[in-house]
PDB file of C-alpha atoms in Angstrom:
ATOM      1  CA  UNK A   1       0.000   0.000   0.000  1.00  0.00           C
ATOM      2  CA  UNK A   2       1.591   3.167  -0.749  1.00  0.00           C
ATOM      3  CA  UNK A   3       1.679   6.512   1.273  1.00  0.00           C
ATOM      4  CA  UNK A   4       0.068   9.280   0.324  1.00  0.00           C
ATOM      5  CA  UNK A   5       1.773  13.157   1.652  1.00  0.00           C
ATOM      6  CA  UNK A   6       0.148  15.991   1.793  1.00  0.00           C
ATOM      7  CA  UNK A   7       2.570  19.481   1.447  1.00  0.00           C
ATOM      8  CA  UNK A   8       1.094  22.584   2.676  1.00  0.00           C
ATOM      9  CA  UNK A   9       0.440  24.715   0.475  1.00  0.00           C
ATOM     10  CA  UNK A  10       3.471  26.534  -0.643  1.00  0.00           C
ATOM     11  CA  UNK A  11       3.235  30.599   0.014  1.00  0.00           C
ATOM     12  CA  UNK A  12       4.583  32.864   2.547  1.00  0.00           C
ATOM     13  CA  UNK A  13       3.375  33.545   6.476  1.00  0.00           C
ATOM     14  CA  UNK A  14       1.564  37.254   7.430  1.00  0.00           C
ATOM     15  CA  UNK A  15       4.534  38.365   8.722  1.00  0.00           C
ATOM     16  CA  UNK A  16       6.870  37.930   6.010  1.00  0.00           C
ATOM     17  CA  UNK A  17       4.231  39.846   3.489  1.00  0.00           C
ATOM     18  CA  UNK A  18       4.416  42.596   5.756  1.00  0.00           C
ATOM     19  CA  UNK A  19       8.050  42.623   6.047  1.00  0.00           C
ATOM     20  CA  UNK A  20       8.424  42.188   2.427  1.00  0.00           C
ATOM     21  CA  UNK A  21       5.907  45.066   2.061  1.00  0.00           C
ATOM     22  CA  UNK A  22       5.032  47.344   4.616  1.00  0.00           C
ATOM     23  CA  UNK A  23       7.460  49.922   3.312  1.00  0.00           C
ATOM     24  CA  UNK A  24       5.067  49.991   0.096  1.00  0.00           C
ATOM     25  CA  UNK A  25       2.143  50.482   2.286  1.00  0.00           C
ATOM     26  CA  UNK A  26       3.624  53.095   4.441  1.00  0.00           C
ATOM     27  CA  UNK A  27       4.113  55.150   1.236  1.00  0.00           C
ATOM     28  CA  UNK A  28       1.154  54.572  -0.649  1.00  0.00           C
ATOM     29  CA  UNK A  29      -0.113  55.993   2.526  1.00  0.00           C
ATOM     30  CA  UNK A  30       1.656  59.080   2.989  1.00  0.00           C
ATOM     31  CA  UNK A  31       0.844  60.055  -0.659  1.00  0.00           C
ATOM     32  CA  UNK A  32      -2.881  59.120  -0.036  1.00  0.00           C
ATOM     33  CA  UNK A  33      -3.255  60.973   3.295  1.00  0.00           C
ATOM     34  CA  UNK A  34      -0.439  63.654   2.742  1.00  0.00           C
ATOM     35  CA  UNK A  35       0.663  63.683   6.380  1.00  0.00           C
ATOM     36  CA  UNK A  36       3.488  61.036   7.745  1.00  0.00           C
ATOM     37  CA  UNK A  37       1.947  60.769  11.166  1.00  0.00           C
ATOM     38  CA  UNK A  38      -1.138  59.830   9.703  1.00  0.00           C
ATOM     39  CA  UNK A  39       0.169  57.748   7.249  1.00  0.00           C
ATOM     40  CA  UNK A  40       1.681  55.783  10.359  1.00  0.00           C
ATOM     41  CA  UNK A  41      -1.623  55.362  11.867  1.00  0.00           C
ATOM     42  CA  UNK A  42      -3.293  54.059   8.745  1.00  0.00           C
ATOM     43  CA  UNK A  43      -0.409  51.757   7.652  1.00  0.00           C
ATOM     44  CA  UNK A  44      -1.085  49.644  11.190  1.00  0.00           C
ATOM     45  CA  UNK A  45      -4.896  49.877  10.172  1.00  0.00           C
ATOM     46  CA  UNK A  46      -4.054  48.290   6.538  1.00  0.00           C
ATOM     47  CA  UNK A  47      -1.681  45.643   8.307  1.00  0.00           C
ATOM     48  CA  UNK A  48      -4.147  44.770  11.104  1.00  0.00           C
ATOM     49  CA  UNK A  49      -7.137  44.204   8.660  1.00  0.00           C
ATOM     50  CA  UNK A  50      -4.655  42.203   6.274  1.00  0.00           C
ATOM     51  CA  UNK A  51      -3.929  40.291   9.345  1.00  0.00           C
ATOM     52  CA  UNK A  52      -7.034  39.496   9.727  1.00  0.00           C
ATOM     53  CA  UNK A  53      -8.065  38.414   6.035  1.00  0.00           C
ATOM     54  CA  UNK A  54      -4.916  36.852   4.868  1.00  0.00           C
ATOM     55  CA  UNK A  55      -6.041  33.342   6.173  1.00  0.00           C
ATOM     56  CA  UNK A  56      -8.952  33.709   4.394  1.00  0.00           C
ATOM     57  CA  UNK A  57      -7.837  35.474   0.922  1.00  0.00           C
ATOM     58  CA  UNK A  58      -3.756  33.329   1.113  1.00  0.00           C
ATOM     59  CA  UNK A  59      -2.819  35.412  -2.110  1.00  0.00           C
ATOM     60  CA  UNK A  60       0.045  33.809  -3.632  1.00  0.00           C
ATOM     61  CA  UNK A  61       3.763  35.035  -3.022  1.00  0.00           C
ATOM     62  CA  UNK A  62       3.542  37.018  -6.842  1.00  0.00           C
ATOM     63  CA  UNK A  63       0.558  38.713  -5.958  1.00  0.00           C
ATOM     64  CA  UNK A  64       0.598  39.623  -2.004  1.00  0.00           C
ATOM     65  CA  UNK A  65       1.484  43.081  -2.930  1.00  0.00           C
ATOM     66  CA  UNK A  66      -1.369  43.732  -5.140  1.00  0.00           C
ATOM     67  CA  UNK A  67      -3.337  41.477  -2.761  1.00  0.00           C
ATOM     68  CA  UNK A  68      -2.096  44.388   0.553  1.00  0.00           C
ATOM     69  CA  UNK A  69      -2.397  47.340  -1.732  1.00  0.00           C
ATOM     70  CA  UNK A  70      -6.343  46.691  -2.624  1.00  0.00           C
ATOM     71  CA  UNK A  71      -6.718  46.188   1.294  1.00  0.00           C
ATOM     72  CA  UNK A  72      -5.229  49.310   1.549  1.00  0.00           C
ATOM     73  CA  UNK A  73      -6.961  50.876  -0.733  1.00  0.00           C
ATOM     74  CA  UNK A  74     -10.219  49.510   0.804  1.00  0.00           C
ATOM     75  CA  UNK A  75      -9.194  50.955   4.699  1.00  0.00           C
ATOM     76  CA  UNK A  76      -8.404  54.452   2.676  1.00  0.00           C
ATOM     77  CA  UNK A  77     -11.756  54.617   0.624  1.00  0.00           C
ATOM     78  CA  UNK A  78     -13.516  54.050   3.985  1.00  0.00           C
ATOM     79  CA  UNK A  79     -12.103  56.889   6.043  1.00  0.00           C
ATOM     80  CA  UNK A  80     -12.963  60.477   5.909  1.00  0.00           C
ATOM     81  CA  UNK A  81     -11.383  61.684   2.936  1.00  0.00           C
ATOM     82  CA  UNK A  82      -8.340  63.548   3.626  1.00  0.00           C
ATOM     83  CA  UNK A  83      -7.966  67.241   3.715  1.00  0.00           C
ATOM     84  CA  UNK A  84      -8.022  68.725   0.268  1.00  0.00           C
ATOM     85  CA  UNK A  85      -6.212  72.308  -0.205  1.00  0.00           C
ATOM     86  CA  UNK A  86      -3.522  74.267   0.382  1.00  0.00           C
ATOM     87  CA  UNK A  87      -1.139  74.156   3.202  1.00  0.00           C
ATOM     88  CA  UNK A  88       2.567  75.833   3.340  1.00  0.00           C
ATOM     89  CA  UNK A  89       5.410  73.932   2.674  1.00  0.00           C
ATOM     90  CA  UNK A  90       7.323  72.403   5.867  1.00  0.00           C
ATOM     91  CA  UNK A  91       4.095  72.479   7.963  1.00  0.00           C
ATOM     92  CA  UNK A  92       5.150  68.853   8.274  1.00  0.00           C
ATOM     93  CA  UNK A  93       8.102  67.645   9.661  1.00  0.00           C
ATOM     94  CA  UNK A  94       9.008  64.680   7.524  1.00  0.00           C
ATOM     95  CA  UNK A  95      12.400  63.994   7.910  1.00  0.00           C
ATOM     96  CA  UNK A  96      12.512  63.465   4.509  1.00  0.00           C
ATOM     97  CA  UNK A  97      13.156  67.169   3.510  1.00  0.00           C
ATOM     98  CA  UNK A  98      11.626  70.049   2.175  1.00  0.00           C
ATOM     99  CA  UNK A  99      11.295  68.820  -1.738  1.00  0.00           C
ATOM    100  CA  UNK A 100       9.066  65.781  -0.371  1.00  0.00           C
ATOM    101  CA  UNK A 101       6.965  68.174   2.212  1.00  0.00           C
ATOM    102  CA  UNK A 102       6.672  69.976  -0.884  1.00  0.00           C
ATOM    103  CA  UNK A 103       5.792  67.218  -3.467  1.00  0.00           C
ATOM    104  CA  UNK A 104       3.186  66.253  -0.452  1.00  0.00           C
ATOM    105  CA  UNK A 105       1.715  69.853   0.089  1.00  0.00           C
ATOM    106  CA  UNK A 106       0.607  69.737  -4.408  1.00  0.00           C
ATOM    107  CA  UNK A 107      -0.235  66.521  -3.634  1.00  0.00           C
ATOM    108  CA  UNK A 108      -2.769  67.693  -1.209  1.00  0.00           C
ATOM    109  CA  UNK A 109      -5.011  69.513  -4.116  1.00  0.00           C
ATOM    110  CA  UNK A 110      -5.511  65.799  -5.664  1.00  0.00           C
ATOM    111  CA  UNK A 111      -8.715  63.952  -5.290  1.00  0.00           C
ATOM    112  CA  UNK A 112      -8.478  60.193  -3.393  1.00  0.00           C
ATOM    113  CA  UNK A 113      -8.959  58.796  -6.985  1.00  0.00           C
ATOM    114  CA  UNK A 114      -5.952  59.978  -8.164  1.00  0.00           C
ATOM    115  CA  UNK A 115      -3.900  59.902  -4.678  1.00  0.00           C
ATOM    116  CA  UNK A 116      -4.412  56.249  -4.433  1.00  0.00           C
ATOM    117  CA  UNK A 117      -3.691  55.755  -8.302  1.00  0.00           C
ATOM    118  CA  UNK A 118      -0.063  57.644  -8.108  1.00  0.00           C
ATOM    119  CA  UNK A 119       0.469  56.063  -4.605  1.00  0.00           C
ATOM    120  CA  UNK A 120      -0.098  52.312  -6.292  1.00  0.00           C
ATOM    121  CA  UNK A 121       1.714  53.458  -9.167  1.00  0.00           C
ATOM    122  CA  UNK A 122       4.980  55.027  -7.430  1.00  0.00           C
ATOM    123  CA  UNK A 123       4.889  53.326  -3.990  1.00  0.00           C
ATOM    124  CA  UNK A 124       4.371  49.912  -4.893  1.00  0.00           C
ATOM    125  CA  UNK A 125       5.714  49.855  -8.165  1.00  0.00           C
ATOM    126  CA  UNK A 126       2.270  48.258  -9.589  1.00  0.00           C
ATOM    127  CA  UNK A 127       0.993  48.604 -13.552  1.00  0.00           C
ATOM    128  CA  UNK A 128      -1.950  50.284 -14.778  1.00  0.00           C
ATOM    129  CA  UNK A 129      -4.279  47.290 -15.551  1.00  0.00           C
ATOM    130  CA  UNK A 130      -3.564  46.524 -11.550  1.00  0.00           C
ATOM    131  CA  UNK A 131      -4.316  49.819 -10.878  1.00  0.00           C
ATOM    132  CA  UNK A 132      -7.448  49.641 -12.654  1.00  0.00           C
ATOM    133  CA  UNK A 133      -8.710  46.419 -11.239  1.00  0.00           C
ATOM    134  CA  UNK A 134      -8.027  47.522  -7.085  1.00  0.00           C
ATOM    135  CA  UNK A 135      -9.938  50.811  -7.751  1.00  0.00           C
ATOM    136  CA  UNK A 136     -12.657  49.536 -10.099  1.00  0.00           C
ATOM    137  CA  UNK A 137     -11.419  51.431 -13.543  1.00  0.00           C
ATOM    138  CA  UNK A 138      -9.645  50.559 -16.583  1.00  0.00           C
ATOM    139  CA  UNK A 139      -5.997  50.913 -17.285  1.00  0.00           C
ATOM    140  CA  UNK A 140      -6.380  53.289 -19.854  1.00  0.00           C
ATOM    141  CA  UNK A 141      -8.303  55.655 -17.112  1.00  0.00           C
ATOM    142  CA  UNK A 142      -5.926  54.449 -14.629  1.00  0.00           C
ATOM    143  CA  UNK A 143      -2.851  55.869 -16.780  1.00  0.00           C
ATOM    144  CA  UNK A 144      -4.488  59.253 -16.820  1.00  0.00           C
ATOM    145  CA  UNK A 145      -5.266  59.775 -13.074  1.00  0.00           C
ATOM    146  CA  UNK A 146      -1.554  58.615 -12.442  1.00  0.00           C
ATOM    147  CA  UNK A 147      -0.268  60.911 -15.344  1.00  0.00           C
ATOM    148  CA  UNK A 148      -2.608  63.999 -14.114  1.00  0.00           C
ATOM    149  CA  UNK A 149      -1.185  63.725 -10.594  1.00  0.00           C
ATOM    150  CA  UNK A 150       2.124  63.389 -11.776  1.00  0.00           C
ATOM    151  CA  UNK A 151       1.643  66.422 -13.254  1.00  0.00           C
ATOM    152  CA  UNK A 152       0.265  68.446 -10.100  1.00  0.00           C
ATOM    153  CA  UNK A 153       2.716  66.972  -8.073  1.00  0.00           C
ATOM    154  CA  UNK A 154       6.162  67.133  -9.973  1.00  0.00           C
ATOM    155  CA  UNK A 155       7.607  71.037  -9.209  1.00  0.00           C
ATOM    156  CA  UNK A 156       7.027  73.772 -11.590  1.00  0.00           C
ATOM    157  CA  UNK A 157       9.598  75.721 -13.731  1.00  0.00           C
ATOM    158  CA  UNK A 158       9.713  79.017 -13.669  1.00  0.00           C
ATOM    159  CA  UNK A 159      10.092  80.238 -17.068  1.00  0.00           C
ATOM    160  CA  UNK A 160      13.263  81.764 -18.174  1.00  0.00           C
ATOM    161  CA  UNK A 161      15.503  78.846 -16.224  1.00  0.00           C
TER     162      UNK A 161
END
């Protein structure tokens, strides 16, 4: 009679998907919300409720980051939409320097559509059709909202320089 083994299924634990990707998160985050402290906040919201759904959901290893991102992007839709206007540069102490407190203050005049969109885009490194799918649009529309806040966010030139 011959043995029969079972392998667990091959994939990785909770806590290597958030150390692989929690820096991701955190930035995706920042962009979204515009303010590093509560960008902290939310990032331990997204990695609690992940927590809690990964058992469930057990994306594969080549997908966990898309997998985190739409949680994230879930926890973020949910919240009171962040602050839109203007604010003067280094109200916020980043630690990261003026040119990001900066990029973060014209990011602040984006809507959450296109926050999230540049966020998945820079952040995590994702492409447009997996843009599309976590916020429910096609690539093609995807492209644009990351290409208009690109364009808000990226300094201006003054002419004659």
């Amino acid at each position: 009679m011959a043995t029969v083994t079972v392998e667990a299924p091959v994939g990785l634990t909770f806590d290597e998907v958030r150390r692989l990707h929690a820096v991701a998160i955190h930035r995706l985050c920042v962009l979204a919300l515009g303010h590093p402290g509560a960008a902290e906040a939310a990032t331990g919201l997204v990695l609690n409720v992940a927590a809690g759904a990964y058992e469930v959901d057990r994306p594969p290893p080549s997908t966990a980051l898309r997998w985190l991102c739409g949680v994230a992007c879930d926890v973020l839709g949910e919240g009171p939409p962040p602050r839109r206007g203007r604010r003067a540069p280094g109200a916020v102490a980043t630690g990261w320097g003026l040119d990001v407190d900066a990029a973060l203050v014209r990011a602040s005049t984006l809507g959450m559509r296109e926050r999230l969109a540049a966020g998945l885009r820079c952040a995590a490194g994702l492409d447009y059709a997996e843009i599309g799918e976590i916020l429910g649009i096609r690539a093609d529309a995807a492209r644009a909202a990351c290409a208009r806040a690109m364009r808000r966010v990226q300094p201006r030139r003054r002419r004659g320089r």
